[in-house]
CSV table of C-alpha atoms in Angstrom, one decimal:
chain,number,residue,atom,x,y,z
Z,1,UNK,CA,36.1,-27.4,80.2
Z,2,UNK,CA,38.8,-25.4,79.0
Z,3,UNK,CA,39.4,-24.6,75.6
Z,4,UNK,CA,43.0,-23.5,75.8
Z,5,UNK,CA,45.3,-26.1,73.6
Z,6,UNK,CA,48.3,-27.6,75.5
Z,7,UNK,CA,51.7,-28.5,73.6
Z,8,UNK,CA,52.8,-32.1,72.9
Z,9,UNK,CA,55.0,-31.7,75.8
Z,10,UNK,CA,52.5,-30.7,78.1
Z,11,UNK,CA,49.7,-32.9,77.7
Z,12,UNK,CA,52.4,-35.8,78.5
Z,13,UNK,CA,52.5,-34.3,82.1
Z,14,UNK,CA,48.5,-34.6,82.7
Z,15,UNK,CA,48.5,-38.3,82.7
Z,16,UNK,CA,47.7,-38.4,86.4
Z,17,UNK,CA,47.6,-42.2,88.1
Z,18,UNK,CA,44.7,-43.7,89.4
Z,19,UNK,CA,45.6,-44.1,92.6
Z,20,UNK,CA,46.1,-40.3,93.3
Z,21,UNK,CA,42.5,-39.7,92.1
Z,22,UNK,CA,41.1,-42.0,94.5
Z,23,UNK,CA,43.0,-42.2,97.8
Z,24,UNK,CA,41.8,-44.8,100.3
Z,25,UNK,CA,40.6,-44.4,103.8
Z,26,UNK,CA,43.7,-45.3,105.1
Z,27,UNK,CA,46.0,-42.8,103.3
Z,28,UNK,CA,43.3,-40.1,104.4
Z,29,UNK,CA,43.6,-40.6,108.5
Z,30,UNK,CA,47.3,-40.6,108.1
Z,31,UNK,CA,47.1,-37.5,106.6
Z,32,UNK,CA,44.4,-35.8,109.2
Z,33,UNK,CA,46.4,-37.4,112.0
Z,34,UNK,CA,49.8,-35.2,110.6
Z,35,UNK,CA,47.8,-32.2,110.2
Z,36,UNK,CA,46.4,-32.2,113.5
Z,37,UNK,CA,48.9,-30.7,115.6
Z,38,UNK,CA,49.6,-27.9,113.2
Z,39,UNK,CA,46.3,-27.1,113.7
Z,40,UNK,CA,46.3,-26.9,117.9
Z,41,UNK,CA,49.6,-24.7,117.0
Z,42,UNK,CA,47.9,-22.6,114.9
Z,43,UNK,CA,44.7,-22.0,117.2
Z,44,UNK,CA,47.0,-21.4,120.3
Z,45,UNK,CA,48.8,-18.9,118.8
Z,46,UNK,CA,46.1,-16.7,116.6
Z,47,UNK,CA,43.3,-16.5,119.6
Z,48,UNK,CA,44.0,-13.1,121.7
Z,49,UNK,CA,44.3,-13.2,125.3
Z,50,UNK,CA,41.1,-12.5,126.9
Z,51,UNK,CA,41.0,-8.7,127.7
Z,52,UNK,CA,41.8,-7.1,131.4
Z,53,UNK,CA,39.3,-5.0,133.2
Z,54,UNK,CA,38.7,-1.5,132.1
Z,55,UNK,CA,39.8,1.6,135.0
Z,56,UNK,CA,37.4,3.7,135.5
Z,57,UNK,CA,39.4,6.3,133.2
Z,58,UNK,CA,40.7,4.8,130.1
Z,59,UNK,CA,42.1,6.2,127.5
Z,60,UNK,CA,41.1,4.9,123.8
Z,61,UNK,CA,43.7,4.1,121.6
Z,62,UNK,CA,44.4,3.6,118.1
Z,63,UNK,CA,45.2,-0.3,117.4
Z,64,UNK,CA,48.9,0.1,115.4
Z,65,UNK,CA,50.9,1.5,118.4
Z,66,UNK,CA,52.7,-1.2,120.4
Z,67,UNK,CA,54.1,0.5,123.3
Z,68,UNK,CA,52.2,1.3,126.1
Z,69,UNK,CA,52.7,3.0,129.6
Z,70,UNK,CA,50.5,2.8,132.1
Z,71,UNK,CA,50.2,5.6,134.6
Z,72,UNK,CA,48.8,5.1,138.2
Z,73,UNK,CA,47.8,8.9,139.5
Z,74,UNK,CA,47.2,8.9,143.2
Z,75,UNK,CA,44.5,11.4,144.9
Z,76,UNK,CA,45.0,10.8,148.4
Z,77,UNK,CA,45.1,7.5,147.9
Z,78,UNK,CA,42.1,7.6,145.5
Z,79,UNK,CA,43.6,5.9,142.3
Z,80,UNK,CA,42.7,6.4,138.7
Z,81,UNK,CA,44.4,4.2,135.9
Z,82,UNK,CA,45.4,6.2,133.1
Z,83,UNK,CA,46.7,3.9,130.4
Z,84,UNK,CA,48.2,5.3,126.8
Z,85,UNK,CA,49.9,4.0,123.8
Z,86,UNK,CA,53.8,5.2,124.9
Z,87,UNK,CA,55.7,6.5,121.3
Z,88,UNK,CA,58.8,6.0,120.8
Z,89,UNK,CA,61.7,6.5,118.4
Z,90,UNK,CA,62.0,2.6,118.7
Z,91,UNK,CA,59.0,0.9,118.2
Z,92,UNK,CA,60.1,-3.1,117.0
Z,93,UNK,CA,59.2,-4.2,121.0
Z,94,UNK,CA,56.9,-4.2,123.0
Z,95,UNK,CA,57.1,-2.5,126.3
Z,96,UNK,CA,55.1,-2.1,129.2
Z,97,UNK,CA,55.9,0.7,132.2
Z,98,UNK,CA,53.7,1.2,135.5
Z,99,UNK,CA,54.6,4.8,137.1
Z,100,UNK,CA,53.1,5.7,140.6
Z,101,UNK,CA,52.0,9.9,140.9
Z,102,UNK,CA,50.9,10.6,144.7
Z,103,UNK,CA,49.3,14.0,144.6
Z,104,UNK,CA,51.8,15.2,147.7
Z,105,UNK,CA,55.4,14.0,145.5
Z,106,UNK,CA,56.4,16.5,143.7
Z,107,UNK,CA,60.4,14.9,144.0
Z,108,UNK,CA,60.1,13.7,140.4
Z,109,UNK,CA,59.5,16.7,138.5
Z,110,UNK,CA,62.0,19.4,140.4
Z,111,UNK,CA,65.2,19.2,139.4
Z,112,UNK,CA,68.4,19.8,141.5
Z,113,UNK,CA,68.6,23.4,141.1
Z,114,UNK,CA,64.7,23.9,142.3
Z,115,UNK,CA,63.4,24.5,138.9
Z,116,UNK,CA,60.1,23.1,137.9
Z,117,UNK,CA,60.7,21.2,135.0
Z,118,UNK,CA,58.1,22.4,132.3
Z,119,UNK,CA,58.3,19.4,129.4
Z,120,UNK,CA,59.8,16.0,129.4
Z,121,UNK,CA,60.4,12.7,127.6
Z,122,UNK,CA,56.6,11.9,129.4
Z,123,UNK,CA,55.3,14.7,127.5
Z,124,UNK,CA,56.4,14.2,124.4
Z,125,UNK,CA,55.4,10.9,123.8
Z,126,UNK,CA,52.0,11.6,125.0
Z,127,UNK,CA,51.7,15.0,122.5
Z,128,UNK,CA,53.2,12.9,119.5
Z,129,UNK,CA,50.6,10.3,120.1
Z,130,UNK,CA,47.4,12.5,120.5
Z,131,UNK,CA,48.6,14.4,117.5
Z,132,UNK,CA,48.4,11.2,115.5
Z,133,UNK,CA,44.2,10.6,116.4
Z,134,UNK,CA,41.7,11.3,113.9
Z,135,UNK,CA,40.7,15.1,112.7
Z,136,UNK,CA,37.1,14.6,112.9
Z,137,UNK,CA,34.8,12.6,115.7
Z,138,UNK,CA,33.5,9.4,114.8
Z,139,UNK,CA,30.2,9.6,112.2
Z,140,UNK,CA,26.5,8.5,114.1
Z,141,UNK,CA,27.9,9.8,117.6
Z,142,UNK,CA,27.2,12.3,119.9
Z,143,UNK,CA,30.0,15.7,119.3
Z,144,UNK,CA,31.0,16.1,123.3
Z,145,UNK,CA,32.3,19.5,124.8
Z,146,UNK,CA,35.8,18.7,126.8
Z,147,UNK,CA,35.8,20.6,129.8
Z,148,UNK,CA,39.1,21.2,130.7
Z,149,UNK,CA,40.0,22.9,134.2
Z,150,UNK,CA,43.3,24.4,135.5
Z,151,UNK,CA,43.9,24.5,138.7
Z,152,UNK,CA,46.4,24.6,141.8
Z,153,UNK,CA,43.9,24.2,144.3
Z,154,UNK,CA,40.4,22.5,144.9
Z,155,UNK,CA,37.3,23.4,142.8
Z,156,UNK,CA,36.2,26.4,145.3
Z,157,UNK,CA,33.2,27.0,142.7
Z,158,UNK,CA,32.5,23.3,142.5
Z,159,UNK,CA,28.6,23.1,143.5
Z,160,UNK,CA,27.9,25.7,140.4
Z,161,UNK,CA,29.2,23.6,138.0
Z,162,UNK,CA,27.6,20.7,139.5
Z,163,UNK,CA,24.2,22.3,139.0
Z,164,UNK,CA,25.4,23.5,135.2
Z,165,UNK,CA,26.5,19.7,134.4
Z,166,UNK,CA,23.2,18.0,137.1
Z,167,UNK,CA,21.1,15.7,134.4
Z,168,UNK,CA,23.3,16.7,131.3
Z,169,UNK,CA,23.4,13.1,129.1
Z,170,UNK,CA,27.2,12.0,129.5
Z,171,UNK,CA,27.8,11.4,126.2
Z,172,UNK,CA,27.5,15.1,125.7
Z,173,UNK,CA,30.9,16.2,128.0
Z,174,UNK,CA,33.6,15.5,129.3
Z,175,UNK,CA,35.7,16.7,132.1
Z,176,UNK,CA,39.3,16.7,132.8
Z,177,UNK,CA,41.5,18.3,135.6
Z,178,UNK,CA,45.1,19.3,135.5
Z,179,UNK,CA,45.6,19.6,139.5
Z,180,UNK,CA,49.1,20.8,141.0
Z,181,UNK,CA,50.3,18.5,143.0
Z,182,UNK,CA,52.6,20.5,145.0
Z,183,UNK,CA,49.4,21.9,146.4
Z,184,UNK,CA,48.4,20.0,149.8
Z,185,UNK,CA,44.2,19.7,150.1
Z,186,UNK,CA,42.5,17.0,151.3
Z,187,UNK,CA,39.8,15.2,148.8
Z,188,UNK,CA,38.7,18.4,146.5
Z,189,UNK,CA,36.7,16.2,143.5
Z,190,UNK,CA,33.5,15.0,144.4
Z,191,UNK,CA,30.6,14.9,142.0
Z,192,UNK,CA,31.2,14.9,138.5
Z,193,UNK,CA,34.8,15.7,139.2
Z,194,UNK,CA,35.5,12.6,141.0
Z,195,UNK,CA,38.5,10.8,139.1
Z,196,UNK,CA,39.0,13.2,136.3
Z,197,UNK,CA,42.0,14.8,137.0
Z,198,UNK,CA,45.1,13.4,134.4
Z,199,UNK,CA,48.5,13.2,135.3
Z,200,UNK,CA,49.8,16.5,136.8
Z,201,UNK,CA,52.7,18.6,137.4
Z,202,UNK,CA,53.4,21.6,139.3
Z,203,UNK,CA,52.7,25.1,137.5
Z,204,UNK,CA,54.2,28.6,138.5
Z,205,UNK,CA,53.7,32.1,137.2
Z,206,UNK,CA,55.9,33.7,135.2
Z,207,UNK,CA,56.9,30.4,133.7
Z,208,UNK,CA,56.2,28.0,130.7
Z,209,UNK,CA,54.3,25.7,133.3
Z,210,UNK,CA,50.8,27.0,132.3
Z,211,UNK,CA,51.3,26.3,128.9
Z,212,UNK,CA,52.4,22.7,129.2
Z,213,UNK,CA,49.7,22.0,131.4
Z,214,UNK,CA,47.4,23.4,129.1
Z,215,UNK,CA,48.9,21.2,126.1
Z,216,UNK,CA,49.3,18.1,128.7
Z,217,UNK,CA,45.2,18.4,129.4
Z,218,UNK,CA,44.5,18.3,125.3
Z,219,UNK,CA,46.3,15.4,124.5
Z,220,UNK,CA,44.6,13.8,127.7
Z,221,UNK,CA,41.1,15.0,126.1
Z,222,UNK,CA,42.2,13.8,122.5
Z,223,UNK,CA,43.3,11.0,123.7
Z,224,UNK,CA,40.6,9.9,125.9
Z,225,UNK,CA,37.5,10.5,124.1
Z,226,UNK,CA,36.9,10.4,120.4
Z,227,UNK,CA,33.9,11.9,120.0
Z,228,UNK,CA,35.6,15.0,121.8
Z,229,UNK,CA,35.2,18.2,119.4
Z,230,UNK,CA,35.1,21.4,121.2
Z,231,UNK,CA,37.8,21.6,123.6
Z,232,UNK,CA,37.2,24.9,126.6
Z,233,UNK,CA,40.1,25.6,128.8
Z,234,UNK,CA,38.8,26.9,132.2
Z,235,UNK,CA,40.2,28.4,135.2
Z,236,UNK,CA,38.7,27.7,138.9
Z,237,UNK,CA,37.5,31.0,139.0
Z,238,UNK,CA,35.4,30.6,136.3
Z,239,UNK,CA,31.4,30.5,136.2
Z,240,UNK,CA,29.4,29.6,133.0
Z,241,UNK,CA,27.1,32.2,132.1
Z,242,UNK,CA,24.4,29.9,130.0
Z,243,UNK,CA,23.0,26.6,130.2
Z,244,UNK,CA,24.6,24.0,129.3
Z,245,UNK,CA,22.1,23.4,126.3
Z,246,UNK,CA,22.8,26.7,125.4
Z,247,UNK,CA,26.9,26.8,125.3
Z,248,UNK,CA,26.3,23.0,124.1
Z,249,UNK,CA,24.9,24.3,120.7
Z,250,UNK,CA,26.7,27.0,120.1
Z,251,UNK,CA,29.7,25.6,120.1
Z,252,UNK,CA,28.9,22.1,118.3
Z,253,UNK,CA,27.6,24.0,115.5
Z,254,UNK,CA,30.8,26.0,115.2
Z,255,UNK,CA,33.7,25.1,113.1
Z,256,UNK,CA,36.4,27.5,114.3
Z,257,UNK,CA,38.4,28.1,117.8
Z,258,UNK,CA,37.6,31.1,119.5
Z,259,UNK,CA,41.2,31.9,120.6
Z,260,UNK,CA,41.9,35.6,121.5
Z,261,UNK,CA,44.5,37.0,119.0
Z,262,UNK,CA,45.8,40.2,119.2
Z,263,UNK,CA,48.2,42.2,117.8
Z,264,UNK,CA,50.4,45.6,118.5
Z,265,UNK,CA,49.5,44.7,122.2
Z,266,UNK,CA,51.3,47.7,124.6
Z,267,UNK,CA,54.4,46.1,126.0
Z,268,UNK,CA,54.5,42.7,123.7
Z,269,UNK,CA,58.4,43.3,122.6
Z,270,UNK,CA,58.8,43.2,126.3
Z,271,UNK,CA,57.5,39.7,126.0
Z,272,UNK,CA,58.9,38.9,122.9
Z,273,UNK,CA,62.6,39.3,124.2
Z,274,UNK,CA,62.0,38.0,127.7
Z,275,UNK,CA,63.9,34.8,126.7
Z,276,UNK,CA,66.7,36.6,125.2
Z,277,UNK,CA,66.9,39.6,122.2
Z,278,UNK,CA,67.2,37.1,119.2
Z,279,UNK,CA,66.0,33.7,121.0
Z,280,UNK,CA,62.9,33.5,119.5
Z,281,UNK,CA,64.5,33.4,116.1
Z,282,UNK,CA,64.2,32.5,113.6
Z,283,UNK,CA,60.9,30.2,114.5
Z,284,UNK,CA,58.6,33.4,116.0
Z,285,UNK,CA,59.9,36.9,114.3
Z,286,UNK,CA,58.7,39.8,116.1
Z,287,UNK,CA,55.9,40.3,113.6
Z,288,UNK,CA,54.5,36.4,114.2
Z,289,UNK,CA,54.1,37.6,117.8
Z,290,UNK,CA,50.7,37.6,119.7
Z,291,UNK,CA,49.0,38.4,123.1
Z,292,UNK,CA,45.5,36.8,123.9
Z,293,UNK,CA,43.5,35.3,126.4
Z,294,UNK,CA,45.0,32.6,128.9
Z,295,UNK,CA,41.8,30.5,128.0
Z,296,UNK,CA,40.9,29.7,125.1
Z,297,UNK,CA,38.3,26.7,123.1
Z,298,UNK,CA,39.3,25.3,120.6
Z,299,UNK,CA,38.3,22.6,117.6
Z,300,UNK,CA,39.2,19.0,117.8
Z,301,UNK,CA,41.7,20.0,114.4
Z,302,UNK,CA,43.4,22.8,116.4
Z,303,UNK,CA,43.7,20.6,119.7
Z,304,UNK,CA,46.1,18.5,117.2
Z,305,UNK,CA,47.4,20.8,116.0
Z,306,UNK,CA,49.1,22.1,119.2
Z,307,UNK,CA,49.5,18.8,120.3
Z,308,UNK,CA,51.6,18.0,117.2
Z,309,UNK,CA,53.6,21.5,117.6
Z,310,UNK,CA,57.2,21.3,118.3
Z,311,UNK,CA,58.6,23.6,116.2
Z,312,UNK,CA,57.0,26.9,118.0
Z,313,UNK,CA,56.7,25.4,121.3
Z,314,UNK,CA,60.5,25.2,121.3
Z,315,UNK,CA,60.9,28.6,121.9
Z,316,UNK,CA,57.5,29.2,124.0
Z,317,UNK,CA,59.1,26.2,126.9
Z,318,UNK,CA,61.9,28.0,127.2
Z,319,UNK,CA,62.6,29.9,130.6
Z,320,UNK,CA,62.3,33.7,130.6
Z,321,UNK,CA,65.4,35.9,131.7
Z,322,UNK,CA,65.5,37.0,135.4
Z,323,UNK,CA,65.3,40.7,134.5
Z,324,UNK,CA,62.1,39.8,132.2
Z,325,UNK,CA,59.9,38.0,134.7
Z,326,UNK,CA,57.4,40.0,135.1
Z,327,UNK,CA,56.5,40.1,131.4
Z,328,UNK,CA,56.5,36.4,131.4
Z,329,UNK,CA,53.7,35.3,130.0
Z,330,UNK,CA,53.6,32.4,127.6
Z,331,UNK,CA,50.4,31.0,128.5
Z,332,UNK,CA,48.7,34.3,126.7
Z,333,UNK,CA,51.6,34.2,123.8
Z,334,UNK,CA,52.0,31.0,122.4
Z,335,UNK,CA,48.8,29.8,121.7
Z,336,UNK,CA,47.4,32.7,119.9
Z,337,UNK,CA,50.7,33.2,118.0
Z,338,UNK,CA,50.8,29.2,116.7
Z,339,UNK,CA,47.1,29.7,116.0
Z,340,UNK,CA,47.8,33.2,114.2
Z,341,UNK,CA,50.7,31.3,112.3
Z,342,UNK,CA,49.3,28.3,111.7
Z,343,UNK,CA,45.3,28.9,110.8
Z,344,UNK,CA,43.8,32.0,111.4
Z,345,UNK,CA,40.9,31.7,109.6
Z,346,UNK,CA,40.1,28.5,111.6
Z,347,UNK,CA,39.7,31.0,114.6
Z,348,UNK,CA,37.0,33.4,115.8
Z,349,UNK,CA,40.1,35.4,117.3
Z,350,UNK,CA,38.3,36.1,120.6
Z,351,UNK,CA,37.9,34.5,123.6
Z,352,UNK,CA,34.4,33.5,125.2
Z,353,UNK,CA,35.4,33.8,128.9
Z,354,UNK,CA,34.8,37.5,129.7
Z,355,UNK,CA,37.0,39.1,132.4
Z,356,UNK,CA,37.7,42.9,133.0
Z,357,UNK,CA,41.6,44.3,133.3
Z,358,UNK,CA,40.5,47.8,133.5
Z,359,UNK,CA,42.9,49.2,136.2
Z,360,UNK,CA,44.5,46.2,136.9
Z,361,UNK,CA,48.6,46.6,137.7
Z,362,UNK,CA,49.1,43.3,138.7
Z,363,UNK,CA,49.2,40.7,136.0
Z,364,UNK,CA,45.4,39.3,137.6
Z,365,UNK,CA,42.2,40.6,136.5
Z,366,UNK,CA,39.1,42.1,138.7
Z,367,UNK,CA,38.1,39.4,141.2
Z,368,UNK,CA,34.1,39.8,142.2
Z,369,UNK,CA,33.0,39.2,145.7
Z,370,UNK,CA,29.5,37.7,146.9
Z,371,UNK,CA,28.8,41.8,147.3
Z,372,UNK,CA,28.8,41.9,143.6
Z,373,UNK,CA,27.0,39.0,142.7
Z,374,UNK,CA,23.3,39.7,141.0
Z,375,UNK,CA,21.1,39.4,138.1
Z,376,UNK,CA,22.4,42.5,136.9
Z,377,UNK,CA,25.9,41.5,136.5
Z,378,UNK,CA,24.8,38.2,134.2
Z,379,UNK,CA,23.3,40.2,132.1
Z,380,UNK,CA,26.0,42.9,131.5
Z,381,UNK,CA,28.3,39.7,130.7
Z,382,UNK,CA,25.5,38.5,128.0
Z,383,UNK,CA,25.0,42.0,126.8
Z,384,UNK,CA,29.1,42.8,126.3
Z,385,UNK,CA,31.0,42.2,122.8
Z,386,UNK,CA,34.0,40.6,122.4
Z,387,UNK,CA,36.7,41.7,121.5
Z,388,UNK,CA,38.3,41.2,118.2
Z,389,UNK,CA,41.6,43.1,118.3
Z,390,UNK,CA,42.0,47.3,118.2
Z,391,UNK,CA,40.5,47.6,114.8
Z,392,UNK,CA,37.3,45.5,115.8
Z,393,UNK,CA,39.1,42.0,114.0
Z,394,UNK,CA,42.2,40.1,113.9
Z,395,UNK,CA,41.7,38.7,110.3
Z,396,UNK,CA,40.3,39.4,106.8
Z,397,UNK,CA,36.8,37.8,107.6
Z,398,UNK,CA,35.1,40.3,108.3
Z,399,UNK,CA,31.8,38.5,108.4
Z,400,UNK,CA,33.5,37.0,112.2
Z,401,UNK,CA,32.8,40.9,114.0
Z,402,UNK,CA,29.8,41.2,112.7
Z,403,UNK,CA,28.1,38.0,114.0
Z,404,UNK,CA,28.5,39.2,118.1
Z,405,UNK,CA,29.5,36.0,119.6
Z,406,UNK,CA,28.2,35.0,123.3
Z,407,UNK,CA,30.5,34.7,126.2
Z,408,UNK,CA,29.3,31.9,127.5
Z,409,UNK,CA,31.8,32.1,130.9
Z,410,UNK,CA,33.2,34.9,132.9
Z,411,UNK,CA,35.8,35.5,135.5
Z,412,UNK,CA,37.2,36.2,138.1
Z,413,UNK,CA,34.4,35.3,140.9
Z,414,UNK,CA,36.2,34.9,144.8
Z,415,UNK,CA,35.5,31.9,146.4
Z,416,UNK,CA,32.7,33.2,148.5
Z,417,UNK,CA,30.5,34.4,146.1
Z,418,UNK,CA,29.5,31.0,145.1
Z,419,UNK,CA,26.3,31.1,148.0
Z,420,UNK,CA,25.1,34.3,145.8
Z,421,UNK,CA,25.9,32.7,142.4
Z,422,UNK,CA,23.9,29.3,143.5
Z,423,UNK,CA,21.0,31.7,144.5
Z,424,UNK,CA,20.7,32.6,141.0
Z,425,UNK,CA,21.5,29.9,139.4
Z,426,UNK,CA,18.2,28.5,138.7
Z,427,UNK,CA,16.1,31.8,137.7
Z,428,UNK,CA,19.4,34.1,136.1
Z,429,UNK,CA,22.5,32.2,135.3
Z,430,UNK,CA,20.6,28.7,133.5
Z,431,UNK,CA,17.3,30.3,132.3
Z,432,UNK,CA,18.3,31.1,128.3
């Protein structure tokens, strides 16, 4: 009982009639019978739909975005459902878009005057999305390693990596393609590629294409997986030079990129001015500027990073001048110099794929043929040191050149040097 005195003037208003403190039957079904079709109302419009069927490659999403595109990618006439949360500047409705991608029509992304376009309205809402997933994997799971291959042609190395990946738990990896479709092959992923490749444009040298493909397969990864951490760029030409247990836990257990970053590079104004002498300015000053390693790994914090990056990429998808082409690089520019601008203590400022430019005048790196392809040539890989700019770092950690990370891939192996590297796969390449 309350012991809370009331006024004169209150206790006049708790004089309640009888018949309001014991309704009859009657007065009781008239009131259930009123109530009962706010209640069918209610129900109707609270319960979700039942949901649709999951494609075989479905992206997760987090639950506060409302507008979604679905994209249909066609590999002759193999189709994957790619479905993500579409961002927009306008987000009170709802919206739904289906868009078909053949792997043979490139019409939609070359403009009038024949050149590719590099980054669109697609692209953007895709990065701004995957920048917005969480920093860190989700707690009592798995960390997985995204694979994440480049390529304008099939897979020539394929039945390697099917042995690297052949009864490796799936909850461990992912894989994800970015195939050109302007290229014309007939059914290239089988295996564990089969269905993996996102959304694709065409790519060309000497162009920003590389990059944006590169950015366009990270948001794909963040986006797809959550439990993704460790995110490894490849190129087709690529072999792994470990097991995968071995690359597995090395590079779970690590909390930085390994992103090549060097500085003072012979010929890098020559890059810095290819888009014009003050173009980069003032976002990327001369001294910002960096040269590294086309391929890169990187941690699930830096993959959002770049996929949340407008500011730098602004100057980086720009098109280089005609008399500059040939120092056209962005691919090996503006990742390390975002990464150098943005975190460099994050990063192990090397890359893990080994490849040798010694004499090479041509913009491509040594290519080994089947004649080259031994025991001995894994373990010189193993055995070499990467490198960590012309002083031995790229950083004021010096604790990161002392530790002599692994490469744990190499390139650039010829497409008919895989029978020799499958003959050693077993006893050389895999045996840790």
């Amino acid at each position: 009982m309350s012991n809370v005195s009331l006024l004169p003037s209150q206790k006049s208003h708790r004089k309640i009639p009888k018949a309001m403190l014991a309704p009859n039957p009657i007065s009781l079904l008239c009131a259930l019978l009123l109530c009962l079709p706010l209640a069918v109302i209610f129900t109707t419009t609270t319960v979700p739909p039942p949901p649709p069927d999951s494609p075989p490659f479905t992206f997760q999403l987090p639950p506060t975005i409302n507008k979604t595109r679905i994209v249909k990618h066609s590999l002759n006439n193999t189709h994957t459902s790619h479905i993500y949360k579409h961002v927009l500047n306008n987000t009170n409705t709802n919206s739904t878009h289906v868009h078909e991608h053949s792997l043979n029509q490139t019409k939609m992304f070359v403009r009038h005057d024949n050149n590719i376009t590099v980054w669109d309205e697609d692209d953007e809402s895709l990065s701004r999305l995957a920048a917005r997933v969480n920093a860190e994997p989700p707690l009592g799971r798995p960390k997985k390693i995204a694979f994440m291959f480049l390529t304008n042609a099939p897979l020539p190395l394929a039945p390697l990596w099917e042995l690297y990946f052949n009864k490796v738990p799936n909850n461990l990896y992912n894989i994800y393609i970015h195939a050109d479709p302007s290229s014309r092959y007939h059914s290239p992923f089988k295996g564990v590629f089969t269905n993996r490749v996102i959304p694709s444009k065409p790519t060309r040298r000497y162009s920003p294409t590389l990059s944006a493909a590169a950015r366009r397969l990270l948001s794909h990864a963040l986006l797809n997986d959550t439990s993704n951490y460790m995110f490894a760029l490849l190129s087709p030409s690529c072999i792994p030079l470990h097991s995968f247990n071995f690359t597995y836990k090395t590079l779970i257990k690590s909390r930085r990129s390994f992103i090549e970053i060097l500085n003072h590079e012979r010929g890098a104004y020559g890059r810095w001015v290819a888009r014009g002498n003050t173009t980069m300015l003032p976002e990327v000053p001369f001294s910002h500027f960096r040269i590294g390693s086309q391929f890169f790994i990187v941690t699930r914090k830096h993959a959002r990073i770049i996929s949340n990056d407008t500011r730098i990429w602004s100057k980086f998808k720009l098109p280089c001048m005609t008399k500059y082409t040939y120092t056209c690089y962005p691919e090996e520019n503006y990742f390390p110099t975002l990464m150098s601008m943005v975190d460099p203590v994050g990063c192990v400022p090397s890359t893990l794929t080994h490849v040798d430019w010694r004499g090479s005048h041509t913009g491509h790196p040594r290519t080994y043929n089947l004649s080259e392809v031994g025991p001995e040539l894994i373990r010189t890989f193993r055995n070499a040191t990467p490198r960590y700019d012309e002083e031995g770092m790229n950083g004021s950690d010096s604790s990161v050149s002392k530790r002599g990370h692994p490469f744990l891939f190499a390139r650039k192996f010829a497409p008919e040097s895989l029978t020799g590297l499958i003959d050693i796969a077993k006893d050389v390449i895999f045996k840790d």
